[in-house]
PDB file of C-alpha atoms in Angstrom:
ATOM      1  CA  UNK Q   1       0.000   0.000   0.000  1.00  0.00           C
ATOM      2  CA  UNK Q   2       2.627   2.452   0.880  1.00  0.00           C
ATOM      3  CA  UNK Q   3       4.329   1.427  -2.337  1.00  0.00           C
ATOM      4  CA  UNK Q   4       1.526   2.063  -4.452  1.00  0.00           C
ATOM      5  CA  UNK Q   5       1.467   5.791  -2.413  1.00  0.00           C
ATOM      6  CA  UNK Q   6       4.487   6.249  -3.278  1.00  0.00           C
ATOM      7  CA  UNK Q   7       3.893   5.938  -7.372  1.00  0.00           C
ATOM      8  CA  UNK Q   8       1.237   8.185  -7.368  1.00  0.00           C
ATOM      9  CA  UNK Q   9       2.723  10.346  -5.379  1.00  0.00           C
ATOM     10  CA  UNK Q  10       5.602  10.505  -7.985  1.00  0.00           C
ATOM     11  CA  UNK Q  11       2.642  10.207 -10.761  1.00  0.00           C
ATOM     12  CA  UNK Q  12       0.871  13.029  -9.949  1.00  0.00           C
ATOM     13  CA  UNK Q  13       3.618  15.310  -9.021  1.00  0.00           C
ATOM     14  CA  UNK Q  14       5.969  14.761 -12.169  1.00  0.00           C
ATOM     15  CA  UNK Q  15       3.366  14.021 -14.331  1.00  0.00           C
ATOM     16  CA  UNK Q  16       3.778  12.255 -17.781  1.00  0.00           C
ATOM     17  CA  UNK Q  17       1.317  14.910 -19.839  1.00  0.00           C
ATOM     18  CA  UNK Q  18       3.158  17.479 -18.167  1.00  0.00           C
ATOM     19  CA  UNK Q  19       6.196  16.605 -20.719  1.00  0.00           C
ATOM     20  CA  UNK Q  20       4.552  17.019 -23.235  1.00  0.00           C
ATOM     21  CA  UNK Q  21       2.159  19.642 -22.421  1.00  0.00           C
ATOM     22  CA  UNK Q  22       5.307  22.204 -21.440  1.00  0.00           C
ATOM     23  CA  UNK Q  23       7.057  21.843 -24.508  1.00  0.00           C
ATOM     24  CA  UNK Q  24       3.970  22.307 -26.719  1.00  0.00           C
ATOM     25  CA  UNK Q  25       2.887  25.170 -24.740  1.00  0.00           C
ATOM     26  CA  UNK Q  26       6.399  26.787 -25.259  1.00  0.00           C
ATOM     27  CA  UNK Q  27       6.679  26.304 -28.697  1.00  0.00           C
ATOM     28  CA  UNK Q  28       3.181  27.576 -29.250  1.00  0.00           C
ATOM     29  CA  UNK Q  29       4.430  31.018 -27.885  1.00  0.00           C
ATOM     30  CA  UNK Q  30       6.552  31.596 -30.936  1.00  0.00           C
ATOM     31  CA  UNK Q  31       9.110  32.834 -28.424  1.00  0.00           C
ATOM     32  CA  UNK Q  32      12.849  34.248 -29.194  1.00  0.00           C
ATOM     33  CA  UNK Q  33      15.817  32.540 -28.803  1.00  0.00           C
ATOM     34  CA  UNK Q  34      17.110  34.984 -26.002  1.00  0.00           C
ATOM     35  CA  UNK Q  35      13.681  34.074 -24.124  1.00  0.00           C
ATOM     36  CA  UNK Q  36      14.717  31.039 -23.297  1.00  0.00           C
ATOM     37  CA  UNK Q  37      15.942  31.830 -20.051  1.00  0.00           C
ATOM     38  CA  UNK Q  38      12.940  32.929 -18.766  1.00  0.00           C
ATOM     39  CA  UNK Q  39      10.698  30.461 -19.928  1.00  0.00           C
ATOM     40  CA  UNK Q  40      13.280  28.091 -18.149  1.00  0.00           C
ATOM     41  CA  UNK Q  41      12.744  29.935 -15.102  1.00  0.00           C
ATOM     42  CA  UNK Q  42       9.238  29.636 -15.068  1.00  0.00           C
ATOM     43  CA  UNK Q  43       9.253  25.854 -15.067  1.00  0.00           C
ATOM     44  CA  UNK Q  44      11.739  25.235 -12.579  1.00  0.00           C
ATOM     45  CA  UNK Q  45       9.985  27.772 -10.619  1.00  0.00           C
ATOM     46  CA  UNK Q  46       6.610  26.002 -11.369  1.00  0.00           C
ATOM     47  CA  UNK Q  47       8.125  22.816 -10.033  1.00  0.00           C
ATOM     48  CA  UNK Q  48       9.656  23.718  -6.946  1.00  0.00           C
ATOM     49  CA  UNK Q  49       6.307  25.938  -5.939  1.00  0.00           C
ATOM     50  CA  UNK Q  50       4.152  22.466  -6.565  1.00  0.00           C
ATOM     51  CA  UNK Q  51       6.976  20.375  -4.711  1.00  0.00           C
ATOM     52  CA  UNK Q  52       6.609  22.917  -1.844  1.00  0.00           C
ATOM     53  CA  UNK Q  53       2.560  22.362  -1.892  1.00  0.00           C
ATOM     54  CA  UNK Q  54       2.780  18.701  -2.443  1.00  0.00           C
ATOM     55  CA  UNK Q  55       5.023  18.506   1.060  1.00  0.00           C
ATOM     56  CA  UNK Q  56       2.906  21.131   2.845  1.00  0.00           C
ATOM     57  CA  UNK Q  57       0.090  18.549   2.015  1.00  0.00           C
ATOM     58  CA  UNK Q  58       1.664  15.772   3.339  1.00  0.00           C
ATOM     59  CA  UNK Q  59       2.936  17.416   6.628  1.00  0.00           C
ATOM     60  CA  UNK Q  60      -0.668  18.489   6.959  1.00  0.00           C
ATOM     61  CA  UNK Q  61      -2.593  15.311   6.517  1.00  0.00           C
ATOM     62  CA  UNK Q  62       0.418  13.537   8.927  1.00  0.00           C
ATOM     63  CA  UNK Q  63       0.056  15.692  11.847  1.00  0.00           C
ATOM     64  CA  UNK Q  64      -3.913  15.541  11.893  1.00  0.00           C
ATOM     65  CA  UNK Q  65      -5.295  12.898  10.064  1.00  0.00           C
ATOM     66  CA  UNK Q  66      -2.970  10.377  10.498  1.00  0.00           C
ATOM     67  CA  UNK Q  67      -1.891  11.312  14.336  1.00  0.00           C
ATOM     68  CA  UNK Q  68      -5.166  10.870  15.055  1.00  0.00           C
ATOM     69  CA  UNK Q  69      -5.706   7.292  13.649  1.00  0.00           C
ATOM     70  CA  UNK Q  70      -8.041   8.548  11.132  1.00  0.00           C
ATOM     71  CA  UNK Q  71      -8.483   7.211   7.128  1.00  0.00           C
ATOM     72  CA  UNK Q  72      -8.988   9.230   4.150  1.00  0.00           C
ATOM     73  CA  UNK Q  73     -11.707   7.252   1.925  1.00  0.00           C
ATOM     74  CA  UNK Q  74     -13.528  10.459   0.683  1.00  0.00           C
ATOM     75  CA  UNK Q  75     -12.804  13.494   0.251  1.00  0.00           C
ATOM     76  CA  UNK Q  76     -14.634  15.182   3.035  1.00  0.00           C
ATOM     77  CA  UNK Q  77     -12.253  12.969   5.028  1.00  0.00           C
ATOM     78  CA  UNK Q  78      -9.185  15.021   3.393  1.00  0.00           C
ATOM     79  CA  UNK Q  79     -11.051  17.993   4.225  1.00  0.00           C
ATOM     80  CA  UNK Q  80     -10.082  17.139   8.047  1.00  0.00           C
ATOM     81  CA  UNK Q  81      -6.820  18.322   7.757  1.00  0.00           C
ATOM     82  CA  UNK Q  82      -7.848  21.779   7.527  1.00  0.00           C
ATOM     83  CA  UNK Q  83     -10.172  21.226  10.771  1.00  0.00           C
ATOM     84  CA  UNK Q  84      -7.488  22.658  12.914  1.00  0.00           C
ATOM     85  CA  UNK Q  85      -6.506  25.802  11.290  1.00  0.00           C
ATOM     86  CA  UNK Q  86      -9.465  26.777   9.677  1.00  0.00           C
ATOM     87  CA  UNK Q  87     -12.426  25.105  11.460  1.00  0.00           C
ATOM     88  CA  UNK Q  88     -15.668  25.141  10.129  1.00  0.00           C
ATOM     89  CA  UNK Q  89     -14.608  26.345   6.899  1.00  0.00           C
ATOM     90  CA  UNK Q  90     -12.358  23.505   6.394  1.00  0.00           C
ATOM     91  CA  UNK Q  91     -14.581  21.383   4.269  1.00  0.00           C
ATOM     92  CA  UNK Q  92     -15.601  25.103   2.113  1.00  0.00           C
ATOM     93  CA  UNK Q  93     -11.472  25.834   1.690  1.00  0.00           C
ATOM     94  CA  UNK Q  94     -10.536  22.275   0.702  1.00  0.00           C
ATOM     95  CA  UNK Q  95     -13.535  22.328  -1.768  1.00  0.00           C
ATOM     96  CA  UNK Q  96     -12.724  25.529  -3.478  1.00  0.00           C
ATOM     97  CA  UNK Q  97      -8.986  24.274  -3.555  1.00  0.00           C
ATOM     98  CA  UNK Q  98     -10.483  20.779  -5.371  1.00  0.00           C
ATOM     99  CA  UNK Q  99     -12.778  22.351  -8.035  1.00  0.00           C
ATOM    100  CA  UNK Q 100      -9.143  24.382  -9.032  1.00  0.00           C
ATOM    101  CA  UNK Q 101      -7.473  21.527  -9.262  1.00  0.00           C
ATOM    102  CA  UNK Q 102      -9.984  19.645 -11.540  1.00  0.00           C
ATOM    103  CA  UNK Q 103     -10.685  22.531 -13.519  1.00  0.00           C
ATOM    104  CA  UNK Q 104      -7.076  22.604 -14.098  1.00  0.00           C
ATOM    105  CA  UNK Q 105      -6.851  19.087 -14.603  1.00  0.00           C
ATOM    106  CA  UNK Q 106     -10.060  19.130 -17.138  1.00  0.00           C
ATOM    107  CA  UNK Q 107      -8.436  21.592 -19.465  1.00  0.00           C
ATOM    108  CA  UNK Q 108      -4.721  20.414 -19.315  1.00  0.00           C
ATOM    109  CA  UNK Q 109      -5.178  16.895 -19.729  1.00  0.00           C
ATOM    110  CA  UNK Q 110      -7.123  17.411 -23.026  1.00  0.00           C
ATOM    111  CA  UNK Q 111      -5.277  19.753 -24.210  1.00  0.00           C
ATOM    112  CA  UNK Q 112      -2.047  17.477 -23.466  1.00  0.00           C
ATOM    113  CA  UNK Q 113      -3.667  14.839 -25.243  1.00  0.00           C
ATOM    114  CA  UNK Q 114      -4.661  16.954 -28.178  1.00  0.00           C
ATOM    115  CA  UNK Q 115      -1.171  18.230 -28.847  1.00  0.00           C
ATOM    116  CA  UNK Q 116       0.392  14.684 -28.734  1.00  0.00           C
ATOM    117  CA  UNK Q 117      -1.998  13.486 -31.417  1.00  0.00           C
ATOM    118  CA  UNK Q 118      -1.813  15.878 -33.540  1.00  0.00           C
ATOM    119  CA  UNK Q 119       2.157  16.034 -33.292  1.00  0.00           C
ATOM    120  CA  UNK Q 120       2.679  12.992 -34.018  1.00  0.00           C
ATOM    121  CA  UNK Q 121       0.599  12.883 -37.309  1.00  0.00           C
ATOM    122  CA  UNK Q 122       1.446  16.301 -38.481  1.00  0.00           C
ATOM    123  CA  UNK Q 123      -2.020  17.584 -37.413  1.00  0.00           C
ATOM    124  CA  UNK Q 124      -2.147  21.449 -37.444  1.00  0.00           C
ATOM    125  CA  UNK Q 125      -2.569  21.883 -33.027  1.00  0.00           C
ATOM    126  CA  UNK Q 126      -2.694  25.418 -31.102  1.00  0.00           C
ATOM    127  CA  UNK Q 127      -5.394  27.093 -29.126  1.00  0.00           C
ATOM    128  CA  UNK Q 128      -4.787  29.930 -31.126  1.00  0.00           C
ATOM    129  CA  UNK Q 129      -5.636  28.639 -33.737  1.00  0.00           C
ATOM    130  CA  UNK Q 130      -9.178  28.957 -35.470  1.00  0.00           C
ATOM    131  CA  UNK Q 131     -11.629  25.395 -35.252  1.00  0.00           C
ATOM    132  CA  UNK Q 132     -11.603  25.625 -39.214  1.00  0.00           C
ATOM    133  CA  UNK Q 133      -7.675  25.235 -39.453  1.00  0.00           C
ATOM    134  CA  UNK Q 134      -7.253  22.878 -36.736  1.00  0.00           C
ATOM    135  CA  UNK Q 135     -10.374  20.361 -36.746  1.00  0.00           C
ATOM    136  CA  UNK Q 136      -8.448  17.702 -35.258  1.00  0.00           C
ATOM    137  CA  UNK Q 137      -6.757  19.458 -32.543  1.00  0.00           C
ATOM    138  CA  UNK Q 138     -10.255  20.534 -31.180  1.00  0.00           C
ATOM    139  CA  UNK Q 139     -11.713  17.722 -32.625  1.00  0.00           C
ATOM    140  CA  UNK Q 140      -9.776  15.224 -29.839  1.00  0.00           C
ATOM    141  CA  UNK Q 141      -9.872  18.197 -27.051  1.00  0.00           C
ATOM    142  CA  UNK Q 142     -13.802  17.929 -27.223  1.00  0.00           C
ATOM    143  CA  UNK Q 143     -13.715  14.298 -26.986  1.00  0.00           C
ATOM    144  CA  UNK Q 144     -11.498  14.007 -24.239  1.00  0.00           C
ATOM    145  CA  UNK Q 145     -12.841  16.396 -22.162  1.00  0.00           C
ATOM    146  CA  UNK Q 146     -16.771  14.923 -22.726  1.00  0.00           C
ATOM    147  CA  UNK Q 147     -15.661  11.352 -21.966  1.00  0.00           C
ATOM    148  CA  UNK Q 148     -14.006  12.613 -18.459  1.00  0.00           C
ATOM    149  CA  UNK Q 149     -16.960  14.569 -17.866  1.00  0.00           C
ATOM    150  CA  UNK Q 150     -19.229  11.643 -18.720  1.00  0.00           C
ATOM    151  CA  UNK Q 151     -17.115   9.084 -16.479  1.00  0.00           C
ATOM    152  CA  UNK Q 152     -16.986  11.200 -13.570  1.00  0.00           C
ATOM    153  CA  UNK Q 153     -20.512  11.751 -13.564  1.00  0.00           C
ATOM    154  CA  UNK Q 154     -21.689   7.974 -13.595  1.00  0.00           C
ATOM    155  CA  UNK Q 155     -23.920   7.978 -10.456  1.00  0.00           C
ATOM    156  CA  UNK Q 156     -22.482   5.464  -7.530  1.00  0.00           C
ATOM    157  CA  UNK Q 157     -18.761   5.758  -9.463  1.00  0.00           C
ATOM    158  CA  UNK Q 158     -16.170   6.094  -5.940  1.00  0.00           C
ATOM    159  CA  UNK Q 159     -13.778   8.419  -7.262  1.00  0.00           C
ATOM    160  CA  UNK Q 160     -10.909   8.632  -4.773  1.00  0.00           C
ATOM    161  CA  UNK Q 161      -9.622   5.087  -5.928  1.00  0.00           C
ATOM    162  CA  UNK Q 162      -9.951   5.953  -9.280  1.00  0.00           C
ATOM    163  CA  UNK Q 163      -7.736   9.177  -8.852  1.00  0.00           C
ATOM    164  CA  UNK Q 164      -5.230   7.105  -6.776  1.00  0.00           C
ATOM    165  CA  UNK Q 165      -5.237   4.280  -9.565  1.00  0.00           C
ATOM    166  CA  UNK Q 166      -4.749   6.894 -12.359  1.00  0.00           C
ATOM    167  CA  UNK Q 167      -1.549   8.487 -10.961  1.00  0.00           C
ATOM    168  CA  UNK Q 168      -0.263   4.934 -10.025  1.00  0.00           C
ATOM    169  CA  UNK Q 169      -0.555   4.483 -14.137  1.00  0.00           C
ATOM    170  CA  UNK Q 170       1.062   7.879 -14.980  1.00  0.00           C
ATOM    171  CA  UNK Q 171       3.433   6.621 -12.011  1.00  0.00           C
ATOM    172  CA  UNK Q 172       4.205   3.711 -14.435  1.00  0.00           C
ATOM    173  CA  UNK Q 173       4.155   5.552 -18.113  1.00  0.00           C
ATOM    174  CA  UNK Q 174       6.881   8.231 -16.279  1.00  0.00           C
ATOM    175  CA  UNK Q 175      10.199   6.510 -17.095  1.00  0.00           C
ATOM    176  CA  UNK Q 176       9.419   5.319 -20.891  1.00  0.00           C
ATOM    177  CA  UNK Q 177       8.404   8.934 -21.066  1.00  0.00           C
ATOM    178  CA  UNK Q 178      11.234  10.582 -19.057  1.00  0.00           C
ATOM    179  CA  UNK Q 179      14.225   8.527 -20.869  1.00  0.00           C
ATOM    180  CA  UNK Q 180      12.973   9.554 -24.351  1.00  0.00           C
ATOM    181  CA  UNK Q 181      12.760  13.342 -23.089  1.00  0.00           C
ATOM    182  CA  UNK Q 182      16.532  13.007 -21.717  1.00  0.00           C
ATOM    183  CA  UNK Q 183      18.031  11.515 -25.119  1.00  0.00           C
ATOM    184  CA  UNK Q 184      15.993  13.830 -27.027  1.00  0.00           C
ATOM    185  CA  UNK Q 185      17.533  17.117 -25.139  1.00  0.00           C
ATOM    186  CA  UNK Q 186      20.834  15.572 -25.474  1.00  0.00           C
ATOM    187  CA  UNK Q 187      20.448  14.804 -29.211  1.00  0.00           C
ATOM    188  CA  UNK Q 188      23.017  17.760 -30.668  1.00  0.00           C
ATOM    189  CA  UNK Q 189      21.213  17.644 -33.733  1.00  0.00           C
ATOM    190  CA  UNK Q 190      18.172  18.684 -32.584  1.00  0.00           C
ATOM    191  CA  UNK Q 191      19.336  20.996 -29.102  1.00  0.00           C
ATOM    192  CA  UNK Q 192      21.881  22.172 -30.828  1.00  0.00           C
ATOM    193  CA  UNK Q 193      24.440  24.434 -28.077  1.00  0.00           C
ATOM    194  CA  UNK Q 194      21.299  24.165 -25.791  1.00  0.00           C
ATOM    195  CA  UNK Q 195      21.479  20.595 -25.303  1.00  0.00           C
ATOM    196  CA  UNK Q 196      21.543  19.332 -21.807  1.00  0.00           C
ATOM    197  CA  UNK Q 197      24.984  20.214 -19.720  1.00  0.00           C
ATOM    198  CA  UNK Q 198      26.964  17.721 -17.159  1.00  0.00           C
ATOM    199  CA  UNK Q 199      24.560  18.985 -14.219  1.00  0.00           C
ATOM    200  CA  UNK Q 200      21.297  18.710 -15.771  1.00  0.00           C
ATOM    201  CA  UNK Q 201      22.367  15.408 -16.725  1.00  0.00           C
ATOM    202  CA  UNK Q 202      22.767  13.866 -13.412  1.00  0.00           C
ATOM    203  CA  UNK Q 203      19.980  15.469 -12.403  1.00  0.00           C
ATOM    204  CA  UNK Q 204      17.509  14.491 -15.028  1.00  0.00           C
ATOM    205  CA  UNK Q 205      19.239  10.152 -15.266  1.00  0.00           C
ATOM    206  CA  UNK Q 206      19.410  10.240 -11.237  1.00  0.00           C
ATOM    207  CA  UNK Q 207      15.347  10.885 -11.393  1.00  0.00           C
ATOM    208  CA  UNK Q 208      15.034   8.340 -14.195  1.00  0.00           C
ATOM    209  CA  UNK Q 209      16.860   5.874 -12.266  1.00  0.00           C
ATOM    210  CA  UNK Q 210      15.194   6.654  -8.846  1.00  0.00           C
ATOM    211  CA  UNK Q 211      11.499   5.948 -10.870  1.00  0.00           C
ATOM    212  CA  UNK Q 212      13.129   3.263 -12.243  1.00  0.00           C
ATOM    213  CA  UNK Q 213      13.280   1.445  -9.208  1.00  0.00           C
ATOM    214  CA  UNK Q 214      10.771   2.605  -7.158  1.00  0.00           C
ATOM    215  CA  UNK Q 215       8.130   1.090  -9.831  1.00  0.00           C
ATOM    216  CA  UNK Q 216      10.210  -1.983 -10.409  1.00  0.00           C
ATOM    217  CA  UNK Q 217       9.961  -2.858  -6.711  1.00  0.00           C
ATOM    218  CA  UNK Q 218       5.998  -2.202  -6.586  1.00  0.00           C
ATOM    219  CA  UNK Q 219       5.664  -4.245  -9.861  1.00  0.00           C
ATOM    220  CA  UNK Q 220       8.488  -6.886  -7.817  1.00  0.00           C
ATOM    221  CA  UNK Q 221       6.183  -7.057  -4.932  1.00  0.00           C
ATOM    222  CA  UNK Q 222       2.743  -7.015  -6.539  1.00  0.00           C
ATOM    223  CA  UNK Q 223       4.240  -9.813  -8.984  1.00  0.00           C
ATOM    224  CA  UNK Q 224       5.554 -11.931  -5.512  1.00  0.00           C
ATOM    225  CA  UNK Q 225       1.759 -11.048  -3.851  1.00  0.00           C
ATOM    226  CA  UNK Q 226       0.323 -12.472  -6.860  1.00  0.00           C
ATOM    227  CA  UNK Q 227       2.165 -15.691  -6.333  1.00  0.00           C
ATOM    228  CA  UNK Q 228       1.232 -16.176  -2.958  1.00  0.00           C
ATOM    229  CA  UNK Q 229       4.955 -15.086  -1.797  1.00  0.00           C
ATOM    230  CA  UNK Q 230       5.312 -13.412   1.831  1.00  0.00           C
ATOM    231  CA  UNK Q 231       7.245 -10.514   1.125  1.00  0.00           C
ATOM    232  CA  UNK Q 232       6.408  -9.104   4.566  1.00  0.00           C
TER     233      UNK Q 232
END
């Protein structure tokens, strides 16, 4: 159980769309070359203000929820962390904070999934563009946000596992997606002088590796568990 935590923790934090997603979104911007910098700012920025969040959350939940023997199975139990600090308004705070998140989450995650598509077919993609030069791009946006929309909404549906289960599965997809990313901004052909340097490197294969084995010993386990094995 802690294992499977652990993925989605990973899965949700460095997500696999995000890849994608940033580099799209980048490229859409028709920036300069002497830009650079600051878009690189902005997403190491972005990921150390998430990383910051992400631990904040897990502090939180750990000295209430947890310290008090509790169990999050909705998410009005999650909502209990706030209980101390903000009291009554707890459950109003943490449900403002969700609806961001999934509105963020329903327009990215199309979008993402949009830009892939069409990239890798040579589809015209861009939100700037108009519906009659891109049909495809909004074509698959549409979809994918209806079908979330329509599986969300199936009455009786328990979504908490099903959140947990889909960042256990980006938790997965990360390293085939990561170690493509990392040869692809060390290619020289392609990066050019902006390739990746010694640093960034270690940085970006000691992350690979550290996914690497975090999901080989939860697919290790789950493999031994489904062979009747006592790996306690």
């Amino acid at each position: 159980a802690v294992l499977l935590l652990m993925v989605a923790l990973v899965g949700t934090t460095i997500t696999p769309y995000m890849q994608f997603y940033l580099q799209s979104a980048v490229a859409e911007k028709g920036i300069d070359e002497e830009e650079l910098r600051l878009e690189q700012a902005d997403a190491v920025g972005g990921a150390i203000w998430t990383n910051v969040i992400a631990v904040f959350i897990v502090v939180a939940t750990a000295t209430t929820i947890h310290a008090a023997g509790g169990r999050i199975d909705t998410a009005a139990d999650a909502a209990l962390a706030l209980g101390p600090v903000a009291g009554d308004l707890s459950t109003g705070l943490f449900a403002v904070g969700l609806f961001g998140a999934s509105v963020l989450a329903a327009t990215i995650m199309p979008i993402s999934t949009a830009f892939v598509i069409c990239e890798a077919f040579g589809w015209e993609s861009g939100v700037d563009k108009r519906f009659e030069d891109a049909r495809p791009f909004f074509g698959i946006y549409t979809f994918v946000l209806g079908l979330g929309a329509l599986v969300v909404l199936m009455p009786g549906l328990d979504l908490l596992p099903m959140i947990i289960a889909s960042q256990n599965l980006q938790g997965l997809l990360l390293p085939i997606v990561l170690i493509f990313m990392v040869l692809l901004v060390n290619d020289e052909r392609i990066m050019g002088r902006h390739r990746n340097g010694r640093v960034a490197n270690i940085l970006a294969w000691g992350a690979v590796g550290l996914v690497i084995v975090l999901d080989a010993v939860l697919l290790g386990v789950s493999a031994l568990g489904i062979f009747g094995v006592n790996v306690g």
